[in-house]
Short mmCIF file of C-alpha atoms and ligand atoms in Angstrom, two decimals:
data_model
loop_
_atom_site.label_atom_id
_atom_site.label_comp_id
_atom_site.label_asym_id
_atom_site.label_seq_id
_atom_site.Cartn_x
_atom_site.Cartn_y
_atom_site.Cartn_z
CA MET Q 1 22.78 -10.01 -12.11
CA LEU Q 2 21.72 -13.34 -10.63
CA GLU Q 3 20.52 -13.40 -7.04
CA ALA Q 4 23.49 -15.54 -6.04
CA ASP Q 5 25.96 -13.00 -7.52
CA ARG Q 6 24.48 -10.01 -5.74
CA PRO Q 7 26.56 -8.58 -2.85
CA SER Q 8 25.03 -9.90 0.37
CA GLU Q 9 23.28 -7.50 2.69
CA PRO Q 10 25.23 -6.35 5.75
CA GLU Q 11 24.42 -7.74 9.17
CA ALA Q 12 21.17 -6.42 10.63
CA PRO Q 13 19.88 -5.59 13.10
CA LEU Q 14 22.87 -3.91 14.69
CA ILE Q 15 22.24 -1.33 17.40
CA ARG Q 16 25.35 0.59 18.48
CA VAL Q 17 23.53 3.38 20.30
CA GLU Q 18 19.86 3.60 21.30
CA PRO Q 19 17.96 5.52 18.59
CA PRO Q 20 17.97 8.42 18.18
CA GLY Q 21 21.75 8.49 18.43
CA PRO Q 22 23.45 11.91 18.72
CA ARG Q 23 23.75 12.53 14.96
CA SER Q 24 20.16 11.51 14.32
CA ALA Q 25 18.91 13.64 17.23
CA ALA Q 26 20.70 16.72 15.92
CA LEU Q 27 19.41 16.26 12.35
CA LEU Q 28 15.85 15.54 13.54
CA GLY Q 29 15.95 18.79 15.53
CA ARG Q 30 16.91 20.69 12.37
CA ALA Q 31 14.26 18.82 10.36
CA ARG Q 32 11.49 19.73 12.80
CA ALA Q 33 12.45 23.41 12.60
CA ARG Q 34 12.21 23.62 8.81
CA LEU Q 35 10.30 20.74 7.21
CA TRP Q 36 6.57 21.21 7.18
CA GLY Q 37 4.33 18.21 7.27
CA GLU Q 38 2.80 15.40 9.19
CA LEU Q 39 6.24 14.29 10.35
CA SER Q 40 6.37 10.78 11.79
CA TYR Q 41 9.76 11.11 13.40
CA GLU Q 42 8.47 10.03 16.81
CA SER Q 43 7.72 6.65 15.21
CA MET Q 44 10.98 6.57 13.22
CA PRO Q 45 13.53 8.20 15.57
CA PHE Q 46 16.57 8.03 13.31
CA VAL Q 47 18.00 9.60 10.17
CA LEU Q 48 18.82 7.41 7.20
CA ALA Q 49 22.40 7.20 5.93
CA ARG Q 50 22.01 4.41 3.35
CA LYS Q 51 20.10 1.28 2.37
CA TRP Q 52 20.87 -2.15 0.98
CA GLY Q 53 18.17 -4.68 -0.01
CA SER Q 54 16.23 -5.05 3.25
CA VAL Q 55 18.59 -3.12 5.52
CA LEU Q 56 18.48 0.53 6.63
CA GLU Q 57 21.52 2.18 8.21
CA ASP Q 58 21.22 5.40 10.19
CA VAL Q 59 23.74 8.22 10.57
CA ASP Q 60 24.88 6.79 13.93
CA GLY Q 61 25.77 3.43 12.38
CA ASN Q 62 22.69 1.52 13.64
CA ARG Q 63 21.20 -0.99 11.22
CA TYR Q 64 17.52 -1.96 11.02
CA ILE Q 65 15.53 -4.65 9.26
CA ASP Q 66 13.42 -2.69 6.76
CA MET Q 67 9.69 -3.41 6.91
CA VAL Q 68 8.84 0.04 5.54
CA THR Q 69 10.39 -0.33 2.06
CA GLY Q 70 9.68 3.31 1.19
CA TRP Q 71 5.97 2.59 1.87
CA GLY Q 72 5.90 -0.45 -0.34
CA SER Q 73 8.10 1.04 -3.08
CA THR Q 74 11.29 -1.01 -2.86
CA ASN Q 75 9.58 -4.32 -3.61
CA VAL Q 76 12.71 -5.59 -5.39
CA GLY Q 77 14.88 -4.51 -2.45
CA ALA Q 78 16.51 -1.12 -1.98
CA CYS Q 79 18.95 0.05 -4.65
CA HIS Q 80 18.83 -3.15 -6.73
CA PRO Q 81 21.94 -2.89 -8.96
CA ASP Q 82 20.04 -4.13 -12.03
CA VAL Q 83 17.73 -1.14 -11.63
CA VAL Q 84 20.17 1.51 -10.41
CA GLU Q 85 22.85 1.08 -13.09
CA PRO Q 86 20.52 1.41 -16.13
CA VAL Q 87 18.79 4.37 -14.46
CA VAL Q 88 22.14 6.14 -14.01
CA ASP Q 89 22.87 5.49 -17.71
CA ALA Q 90 19.43 6.86 -18.63
CA LEU Q 91 20.02 9.97 -16.52
CA ARG Q 92 23.22 10.58 -18.45
CA ALA Q 93 21.52 9.93 -21.79
CA TYR Q 94 18.21 11.77 -21.33
CA GLY Q 95 17.99 13.75 -18.08
CA VAL Q 96 14.44 15.06 -17.76
CA GLU Q 97 12.08 15.08 -20.74
CA ILE Q 98 8.39 15.93 -21.06
CA THR Q 99 7.05 12.62 -22.27
CA ASP Q 100 3.65 13.75 -23.56
CA TYR Q 101 5.44 16.21 -25.89
CA VAL Q 102 8.81 14.60 -26.72
CA CYS Q 103 8.52 10.81 -26.87
CA SER Q 104 11.32 8.40 -25.93
CA GLU Q 105 11.70 4.65 -26.34
CA PRO Q 106 11.63 3.78 -22.60
CA ALA Q 107 8.17 5.40 -22.32
CA VAL Q 108 6.80 3.41 -25.26
CA ALA Q 109 8.32 0.18 -23.95
CA LEU Q 110 6.89 0.76 -20.46
CA ALA Q 111 3.38 1.45 -21.76
CA GLU Q 112 3.56 -1.77 -23.78
CA LYS Q 113 4.88 -3.75 -20.81
CA LEU Q 114 2.15 -2.49 -18.46
CA ALA Q 115 -0.55 -3.36 -21.00
CA GLU Q 116 1.01 -6.84 -21.32
CA ILE Q 117 1.06 -7.66 -17.59
CA ALA Q 118 -2.14 -5.90 -16.52
CA PRO Q 119 -5.24 -8.01 -15.86
CA GLY Q 120 -8.11 -8.16 -18.37
CA GLY Q 121 -8.39 -5.54 -21.07
CA LEU Q 122 -6.38 -2.71 -19.49
CA SER Q 123 -4.66 -1.64 -22.69
CA ARG Q 124 -4.35 2.16 -22.37
CA VAL Q 125 -1.87 3.93 -20.11
CA VAL Q 126 -1.77 7.49 -18.74
CA PRO Q 127 1.70 8.56 -17.49
CA GLU Q 128 1.67 9.99 -13.94
CA ILE Q 129 4.18 11.17 -11.35
CA SER Q 130 2.55 9.60 -8.31
CA GLY Q 131 -0.22 7.42 -6.94
CA THR Q 132 -2.26 10.46 -5.95
CA GLU Q 133 -2.18 11.75 -9.51
CA SER Q 134 -3.25 8.39 -10.86
CA VAL Q 135 -6.25 8.42 -8.52
CA GLU Q 136 -7.19 11.93 -9.71
CA THR Q 137 -7.00 10.78 -13.33
CA ALA Q 138 -9.07 7.65 -12.70
CA ILE Q 139 -11.83 9.69 -11.05
CA LYS Q 140 -11.79 12.09 -13.99
CA PHE Q 141 -12.10 9.26 -16.53
CA MET Q 142 -14.95 7.60 -14.62
CA ARG Q 143 -16.94 10.84 -14.68
CA VAL Q 144 -16.08 11.97 -18.21
CA ARG Q 145 -16.69 8.54 -19.77
CA THR Q 146 -20.06 7.93 -18.09
CA GLY Q 147 -21.28 11.51 -17.77
CA ARG Q 148 -22.28 10.65 -14.20
CA PRO Q 149 -21.13 12.61 -11.14
CA LEU Q 150 -20.90 10.20 -8.18
CA ILE Q 151 -18.15 7.81 -7.10
CA LEU Q 152 -18.90 4.97 -4.68
CA THR Q 153 -15.98 4.39 -2.34
CA PHE Q 154 -15.15 2.60 0.93
CA LEU Q 155 -14.57 3.95 4.44
CA GLY Q 156 -11.00 3.78 5.72
CA GLN Q 157 -9.34 3.79 2.32
CA TYR Q 158 -6.36 6.00 1.53
CA HIS Q 159 -5.74 7.48 -1.91
CA GLY Q 160 -3.39 10.43 -1.37
CA GLU Q 161 -3.48 14.00 -0.11
CA THR Q 162 -4.80 16.24 -2.88
CA GLN Q 163 -8.38 17.52 -2.65
CA ALA Q 164 -10.02 14.78 -4.73
CA ALA Q 165 -7.80 12.05 -3.26
CA LEU Q 166 -8.71 13.14 0.28
CA ALA Q 167 -12.38 13.36 -0.69
CA VAL Q 168 -12.55 9.88 -2.23
CA GLY Q 169 -10.51 8.58 0.71
CA SER Q 170 -11.45 8.59 4.39
CA GLN Q 171 -8.45 7.39 6.34
CA GLU Q 172 -9.25 9.68 9.28
CA PRO Q 173 -11.70 12.55 9.87
CA GLU Q 174 -9.00 15.26 10.20
CA GLY Q 175 -7.72 14.48 6.70
CA SER Q 176 -10.86 15.88 5.15
CA ARG Q 177 -11.61 18.70 7.61
CA TYR Q 178 -11.62 21.42 4.92
CA VAL Q 179 -12.36 19.10 2.02
CA ARG Q 180 -15.71 17.35 2.52
CA GLU Q 181 -17.82 20.47 2.29
CA SER Q 182 -16.11 21.78 -0.85
CA VAL Q 183 -15.28 18.64 -2.85
CA GLY Q 184 -18.45 16.63 -3.36
CA GLY Q 185 -19.58 13.65 -5.35
CA TYR Q 186 -18.49 10.73 -3.17
CA ILE Q 187 -20.59 8.12 -1.38
CA HIS Q 188 -18.69 6.20 1.29
CA VAL Q 189 -19.82 2.76 2.43
CA PRO Q 190 -18.10 0.38 4.90
CA TYR Q 191 -15.12 -1.66 3.72
CA PRO Q 192 -15.65 -5.43 4.05
CA HIS Q 193 -13.78 -6.50 7.19
CA PRO Q 194 -14.79 -9.80 8.81
CA TYR Q 195 -12.76 -9.29 12.03
CA ARG Q 196 -14.73 -6.09 12.72
CA CYS Q 197 -17.74 -6.69 10.51
CA PRO Q 198 -19.42 -3.29 10.06
CA PHE Q 199 -22.79 -5.04 10.39
CA HIS Q 200 -21.71 -7.03 13.45
CA ARG Q 201 -21.83 -10.42 11.77
CA ASP Q 202 -19.84 -13.20 13.38
CA PRO Q 203 -16.30 -12.88 11.91
CA ARG Q 204 -16.39 -16.55 10.83
CA ALA Q 205 -19.67 -16.01 8.98
CA CYS Q 206 -18.98 -12.57 7.44
CA ASP Q 207 -18.24 -12.91 3.71
CA GLY Q 208 -18.39 -9.17 2.99
CA VAL Q 209 -21.62 -9.47 0.99
CA CYS Q 210 -23.33 -7.54 3.81
CA VAL Q 211 -21.63 -4.42 2.40
CA ILE Q 212 -23.14 -4.97 -1.05
CA ASP Q 213 -26.54 -5.67 0.55
CA TYR Q 214 -26.20 -2.32 2.29
CA VAL Q 215 -25.51 -0.59 -1.04
CA ARG Q 216 -28.53 -2.25 -2.65
CA GLU Q 217 -30.94 -1.94 0.28
CA GLN Q 218 -29.93 1.45 1.70
CA VAL Q 219 -27.82 3.56 -0.69
CA LEU Q 220 -29.81 2.80 -3.84
CA ARG Q 221 -33.10 2.81 -1.93
CA TYR Q 222 -32.65 6.16 -0.16
CA LEU Q 223 -29.63 8.09 -1.44
CA THR Q 224 -29.24 8.04 -5.20
CA PRO Q 225 -30.54 6.36 -8.34
CA PRO Q 226 -27.88 4.00 -9.74
CA ASP Q 227 -27.50 5.96 -12.97
CA ARG Q 228 -25.93 8.87 -11.06
CA ILE Q 229 -22.99 6.67 -10.02
CA ALA Q 230 -20.05 6.68 -12.44
CA GLY Q 231 -17.99 4.01 -10.77
CA VAL Q 232 -16.42 2.42 -7.73
CA MET Q 233 -13.00 3.15 -6.22
CA ILE Q 234 -11.53 0.31 -4.18
CA GLU Q 235 -8.22 -0.77 -2.69
CA PRO Q 236 -8.03 -4.56 -3.33
CA VAL Q 237 -6.60 -4.82 0.19
CA ALA Q 238 -7.10 -1.73 2.36
CA GLY Q 239 -3.55 -1.01 3.52
CA GLU Q 240 -3.62 2.11 5.67
CA ALA Q 241 -6.84 0.91 7.30
CA GLY Q 242 -4.83 -2.06 8.62
CA VAL Q 243 -4.48 -4.59 5.78
CA LEU Q 244 -8.18 -5.46 5.47
CA ILE Q 245 -8.68 -8.41 3.12
CA PRO Q 246 -12.11 -8.72 1.45
CA PRO Q 247 -13.48 -12.28 1.23
CA ALA Q 248 -14.06 -13.75 -2.26
CA PRO Q 249 -17.90 -13.56 -2.19
CA PHE Q 250 -17.65 -9.79 -1.71
CA TRP Q 251 -15.84 -9.45 -5.03
CA GLU Q 252 -18.42 -11.54 -6.88
CA ALA Q 253 -21.21 -9.41 -5.42
CA LEU Q 254 -19.39 -6.14 -6.17
CA THR Q 255 -18.59 -6.96 -9.79
CA ALA Q 256 -22.17 -8.16 -10.36
CA LEU Q 257 -23.47 -4.85 -8.99
CA CYS Q 258 -21.12 -2.87 -11.25
CA ARG Q 259 -22.23 -4.85 -14.32
CA GLU Q 260 -25.88 -4.42 -13.43
CA HIS Q 261 -25.67 -0.62 -13.30
CA GLY Q 262 -22.87 0.15 -15.77
CA TRP Q 263 -20.53 1.33 -12.99
CA LEU Q 264 -16.82 1.43 -13.85
CA LEU Q 265 -14.62 -0.43 -11.39
CA CYS Q 266 -11.31 1.20 -10.47
CA ALA Q 267 -8.74 -0.77 -8.46
CA ASP Q 268 -6.27 1.41 -6.58
CA GLU Q 269 -3.22 -0.86 -6.75
CA VAL Q 270 -0.75 1.82 -5.69
CA GLN Q 271 0.36 -0.38 -2.79
CA THR Q 272 -1.00 -3.80 -3.74
CA GLY Q 273 0.64 -3.75 -7.18
CA PHE Q 274 3.92 -5.33 -8.25
CA GLY Q 275 3.92 -8.41 -6.08
CA ARG Q 276 3.00 -6.94 -2.71
CA THR Q 277 0.22 -9.49 -2.20
CA GLY Q 278 1.98 -12.41 -3.93
CA ARG Q 279 0.45 -11.73 -7.36
CA MET Q 280 1.56 -9.05 -9.78
CA PHE Q 281 -1.70 -7.19 -8.97
CA GLY Q 282 -3.96 -7.68 -5.96
CA VAL Q 283 -7.20 -8.12 -7.93
CA GLU Q 284 -5.76 -11.26 -9.56
CA HIS Q 285 -6.46 -13.18 -6.33
CA TRP Q 286 -10.17 -12.93 -7.07
CA GLY Q 287 -10.12 -12.97 -10.88
CA VAL Q 288 -11.38 -9.38 -10.97
CA GLU Q 289 -10.84 -7.43 -14.21
CA PRO Q 290 -11.20 -3.73 -13.40
CA ASP Q 291 -11.98 -0.99 -15.94
CA LEU Q 292 -9.31 1.28 -14.46
CA MET Q 293 -6.25 0.71 -12.31
CA CYS Q 294 -4.01 3.12 -10.34
CA LEU Q 295 -0.31 2.31 -10.05
CA ALA Q 296 2.71 3.87 -8.36
CA ASN Q 297 4.92 2.82 -5.41
CA GLY Q 298 6.21 -0.63 -6.53
CA LEU Q 299 6.26 0.61 -10.13
CA SER Q 300 9.28 2.73 -9.21
CA GLY Q 301 11.71 -0.19 -9.08
CA GLY Q 302 12.48 1.36 -5.70
CA VAL Q 303 14.43 4.09 -7.41
CA MET Q 304 12.44 6.80 -9.24
CA PRO Q 305 9.08 8.53 -8.70
CA ILE Q 306 6.51 7.33 -11.23
CA GLY Q 307 2.82 6.43 -11.47
CA ALA Q 308 0.34 5.28 -14.10
CA THR Q 309 -3.39 5.08 -14.67
CA LEU Q 310 -4.47 2.14 -16.78
CA GLY Q 311 -7.81 1.86 -18.53
CA THR Q 312 -9.62 -0.32 -21.01
CA GLU Q 313 -10.07 0.83 -24.59
CA ALA Q 314 -13.78 1.24 -23.85
CA VAL Q 315 -13.06 3.62 -20.96
CA MET Q 316 -10.11 5.60 -22.27
CA GLY Q 317 -10.17 5.18 -26.05
CA GLU Q 318 -9.66 8.60 -27.60
CA LEU Q 319 -11.40 10.35 -24.70
CA HIS Q 320 -9.90 13.67 -23.58
CA ALA Q 321 -9.68 14.03 -19.84
CA TYR Q 322 -6.64 16.28 -19.25
CA ALA Q 323 -4.05 14.19 -17.45
CA GLY Q 324 -0.28 13.97 -17.19
CA GLY Q 325 2.38 16.55 -16.31
CA THR Q 326 5.90 17.81 -16.99
CA PHE Q 327 7.67 15.26 -14.81
CA ALA Q 328 5.37 12.34 -15.59
CA TRP Q 329 7.39 9.45 -17.02
CA THR Q 330 10.82 10.97 -17.43
CA PRO Q 331 12.87 8.45 -19.46
CA PRO Q 332 15.03 7.44 -16.43
CA ALA Q 333 11.86 6.78 -14.38
CA CYS Q 334 10.51 4.60 -17.21
CA VAL Q 335 13.80 2.68 -17.25
CA ALA Q 336 13.50 2.16 -13.46
CA ALA Q 337 9.97 0.79 -13.86
CA LEU Q 338 10.90 -1.49 -16.76
CA ARG Q 339 13.95 -2.88 -14.96
CA GLY Q 340 12.01 -3.30 -11.71
CA ILE Q 341 9.35 -5.39 -13.49
CA GLU Q 342 12.10 -7.37 -15.22
CA VAL Q 343 13.67 -8.18 -11.82
CA ILE Q 344 10.31 -9.35 -10.43
CA GLU Q 345 9.85 -11.67 -13.41
CA ARG Q 346 13.44 -12.92 -13.76
CA GLU Q 347 14.05 -13.55 -10.05
CA GLY Q 348 10.66 -15.24 -9.58
CA LEU Q 349 9.74 -12.73 -6.88
CA LEU Q 350 6.01 -13.46 -6.97
CA GLU Q 351 6.70 -17.09 -6.03
CA ARG Q 352 9.21 -15.85 -3.46
CA ALA Q 353 6.57 -13.55 -1.91
CA VAL Q 354 4.28 -16.57 -1.48
CA GLU Q 355 7.11 -18.51 0.19
CA LEU Q 356 7.85 -15.58 2.52
CA GLU Q 357 4.12 -15.26 3.23
CA ARG Q 358 4.21 -18.82 4.59
CA ILE Q 359 7.04 -17.84 6.97
CA ALA Q 360 5.18 -14.69 8.03
CA HIS Q 361 2.20 -16.88 8.98
CA GLU Q 362 4.53 -19.24 10.83
CA VAL Q 363 6.08 -16.48 12.96
CA LEU Q 364 3.08 -14.20 13.51
CA ASP Q 365 -0.10 -16.33 13.59
CA PRO Q 366 0.77 -18.00 16.92
CA LEU Q 367 0.89 -14.60 18.66
CA VAL Q 368 -2.92 -14.47 18.68
CA ASP Q 369 -3.03 -17.52 20.96
CA ARG Q 370 -0.01 -16.54 23.02
CA TYR Q 371 -0.89 -12.93 23.87
CA GLU Q 372 -4.26 -11.65 25.07
CA HIS Q 373 -3.63 -8.24 23.47
CA VAL Q 374 -2.88 -9.52 19.97
CA GLY Q 375 -6.37 -9.45 18.49
CA ASP Q 376 -5.75 -10.37 14.88
CA VAL Q 377 -2.97 -11.11 12.38
CA ARG Q 378 -3.77 -10.36 8.72
CA ILE Q 379 -1.46 -11.39 5.92
CA LYS Q 380 -1.91 -11.26 2.14
CA GLY Q 381 1.39 -12.02 0.46
CA LEU Q 382 3.80 -9.57 2.05
CA TYR Q 383 1.11 -7.12 3.10
CA ILE Q 384 1.13 -7.83 6.83
CA ALA Q 385 -0.63 -6.37 9.89
CA VAL Q 386 -0.84 -7.21 13.58
CA GLU Q 387 -3.79 -5.64 15.42
CA PHE Q 388 -3.67 -4.92 19.16
CA VAL Q 389 -6.73 -4.87 21.42
CA GLU Q 390 -7.24 -3.94 25.06
CA GLU Q 391 -9.60 -6.79 25.56
CA ARG Q 392 -10.18 -9.85 23.39
CA GLU Q 393 -13.99 -10.02 23.43
CA ARG Q 394 -14.79 -6.33 22.93
CA LYS Q 395 -11.81 -5.74 20.60
CA THR Q 396 -11.21 -2.28 22.06
CA PRO Q 397 -8.39 -0.73 19.98
CA ALA Q 398 -5.12 -0.68 21.97
CA VAL Q 399 -3.39 2.36 20.50
CA ASP Q 400 -0.89 2.80 23.32
CA LEU Q 401 0.14 -0.88 23.28
CA ALA Q 402 0.68 -0.83 19.50
CA ARG Q 403 2.76 2.33 19.76
CA ARG Q 404 4.89 0.86 22.56
CA VAL Q 405 5.39 -2.47 20.76
CA HIS Q 406 6.53 -0.57 17.69
CA ALA Q 407 8.95 1.56 19.77
CA ALA Q 408 10.35 -1.59 21.45
CA CYS Q 409 10.95 -3.06 17.97
CA VAL Q 410 12.80 0.03 16.74
CA ARG Q 411 15.04 -0.05 19.83
CA ARG Q 412 15.95 -3.61 18.79
CA GLY Q 413 16.57 -2.69 15.15
CA LEU Q 414 13.26 -3.63 13.52
CA ALA Q 415 11.70 -0.79 11.51
CA ASN Q 416 7.91 -1.38 11.17
CA ILE Q 417 5.22 0.82 9.73
CA TYR Q 418 3.30 2.41 12.57
CA ASP Q 419 0.84 5.26 11.99
CA ASP Q 420 0.31 7.48 15.01
CA GLY Q 421 -3.09 6.85 16.58
CA MET Q 422 -3.42 3.36 15.04
CA TRP Q 423 -3.62 0.09 16.94
CA VAL Q 424 -2.07 -1.85 14.08
CA VAL Q 425 1.62 -2.45 13.37
CA ARG Q 426 2.45 -3.29 9.75
CA TRP Q 427 5.19 -4.97 7.75
CA GLN Q 428 5.78 -4.51 4.05
CA PRO Q 429 9.08 -6.29 3.47
CA ALA Q 430 10.88 -6.45 0.14
CA LEU Q 431 10.06 -9.53 -1.92
CA THR Q 432 13.79 -10.24 -1.79
CA MET Q 433 14.10 -10.31 2.02
CA PRO Q 434 16.24 -13.29 3.11
CA GLU Q 435 14.09 -15.96 4.80
CA GLU Q 436 16.31 -15.94 7.87
CA MET Q 437 15.86 -12.20 8.26
CA LEU Q 438 12.08 -12.56 8.21
CA ARG Q 439 12.28 -15.22 10.94
CA GLN Q 440 14.58 -12.95 12.94
CA ALA Q 441 12.08 -10.11 12.55
CA GLY Q 442 9.39 -12.44 13.91
CA ALA Q 443 11.53 -13.25 16.96
CA ILE Q 444 12.24 -9.56 17.64
CA PHE Q 445 8.57 -8.69 17.24
CA GLU Q 446 7.54 -11.37 19.74
CA GLU Q 447 10.18 -10.16 22.21
CA ALA Q 448 8.73 -6.65 21.93
CA VAL Q 449 5.16 -7.91 22.37
CA ALA Q 450 6.20 -9.91 25.45
CA GLU Q 451 7.97 -6.87 26.92
CA VAL Q 452 4.98 -4.56 26.42
CA CYS Q 453 2.01 -6.90 26.79
CA GLY Q 454 3.37 -9.23 29.46
CA GLY Q 455 4.54 -12.84 29.19
CA ARG Q 456 2.91 -15.61 27.23
C1 PLP I 501 -3.69 2.85 -1.96
C2 PLP I 501 -2.96 4.14 -2.18
N1 PLP I 501 -3.41 5.00 -3.10
C3 PLP I 501 -2.77 6.17 -3.36
C4 PLP I 501 -1.64 6.53 -2.65
C5 PLP I 501 -0.96 7.82 -2.93
O1 PLP I 501 0.22 7.58 -3.63
P1 PLP I 501 1.42 8.66 -3.64
O2 PLP I 501 1.90 8.79 -2.24
O3 PLP I 501 2.43 8.05 -4.57
O4 PLP I 501 0.88 9.91 -4.19
C6 PLP I 501 -1.13 5.66 -1.68
C7 PLP I 501 0.08 5.99 -0.94
O5 PLP I 501 0.62 5.24 -0.18
C8 PLP I 501 -1.82 4.44 -1.43
O6 PLP I 501 -1.40 3.58 -0.51
#
C-alpha cells in the first residue's frame, strides 16, 4: 500500500476527560492489584484502547500523540496494514512452529535479509524472542569464541532484565542489587558523554577519547591483562541513559583498541536498529563494523515479538553456544520482520527519519536558550531527549521538573517516554509520523515547559 493510499490517522491530540478518565482509573486499579512489575502507570495514567500510526487512543476516548512507539518497536507506525495483513495470513497458515527444529520459508528469508542489510561481515543469524535474549547470546558467543571470561561494558547502558543482561548493564544501582555479587565477569567504564564528561572535560572539547584513555591507562594498567577480555558491549547511542551520542573520535579509538587486543565488538542495536537514528543501524553513522549485533524492538514490524543475534562467520561459524528457544522466530513473527523491513525500504523511511530529525531540531533546540531549566537537547535521527537541570552551570539533575513537564504533556495529549527518577524526557516517534504532528508535539512540549519552568 502506498503512503498516499493509507487511511489517514485520526485527529490527535484530543482530550475529552483529564487522564486518567473513569474507565482508565478503574482498569488501572485492577491492574495494580494483580500485575506484578515495575509498573509505570503514574507516568502513563491511561489504558490503551487502540492505536493507529502515531496515535494512541485510551478507553475514555482520549487521543495522544505517540512518542513511545512500544519502546521504539513501531518504527513503521502502529499496525501498518502492509505488516498486519500478511502476519494474519501467516498465523492462519502456520500458527506457532519451533524454527530450530521445523524450518519454514519466512525464517530462511528473514535470515538472508538480515545478512544482506547488516553492516560489514555479519552473515550468521541466531533466532531470538527478545532483545534481552539476543544480549545473552552475544555474551555467550564472545566468551566461547575467545575462551576469555571478561566483558568490557559502559556505565548507564541498558540491556534487559535477566541476570546476565542486568550484570552487563548498569542503568541504576537497584537493578543489580542481587546480581552483581553472583554474576561476575563485567568491567564497567564510563560512557562517552560530552555534556557531562565523566572526566570533567569542557563539553565543547570532549571527544570521548578520554574514556578509551581511561581503559588504557587505568583498567589495563591496574585491573586486568587485555587477554582476559573477550569483547566489548556497547549501545551505539545510550538510550535509557538519556540518548547519549558518542563523538566520532571515540569510535575510532574504541575500534583501534579492540583490534589491538583481539576484543570482539558487540553493538546492542535493540533500540537503535531499523531506522531509529536515521540509518538502518546506528553504527553506520561512524562506519563501525561490529563482530556481533543484537536486534529486537524495531525488528518486530511493530506487530510481533522477535529478536536476533548477528555475528560474523569468524565469530559464529559452526561454534556451538546453546541459543534459541521454542518461540524464537515463529513464522508469523518472521513475516512481520520481513514486511517491516520492506516498508522501511519501500517508503524511504530512513530518509524520512532524517527529514523529521531536522524538524525535531527546529522545535526543540531553541528551548535551551529560552528556558533556564532546559540543560541539553540531544537528537540522533528520531532518538530524542530533553534534559532538565536545576541550575545551568552546575547541571544539577531536575528530576521533579522533568516529571512535571512530562505530566503536563500527557494532560495535553502528548505521550512521552519518562522513566521515574530521571531528569530526561524522551521521544521515539514512528518514522512515519506526519511532519505537522511533530511540529504540534513541539508546541505542546514548549507549552508544558513554560507552565512548569516559568515563562521564556
Ligand atoms: C539497548 C537495549 N538492549 C536490550 C533491551 C532488552 O530488550 P527486550 O525488552 O526486547 O528484552 C532493550 C530494551 O529496551 C534495549 O533498549
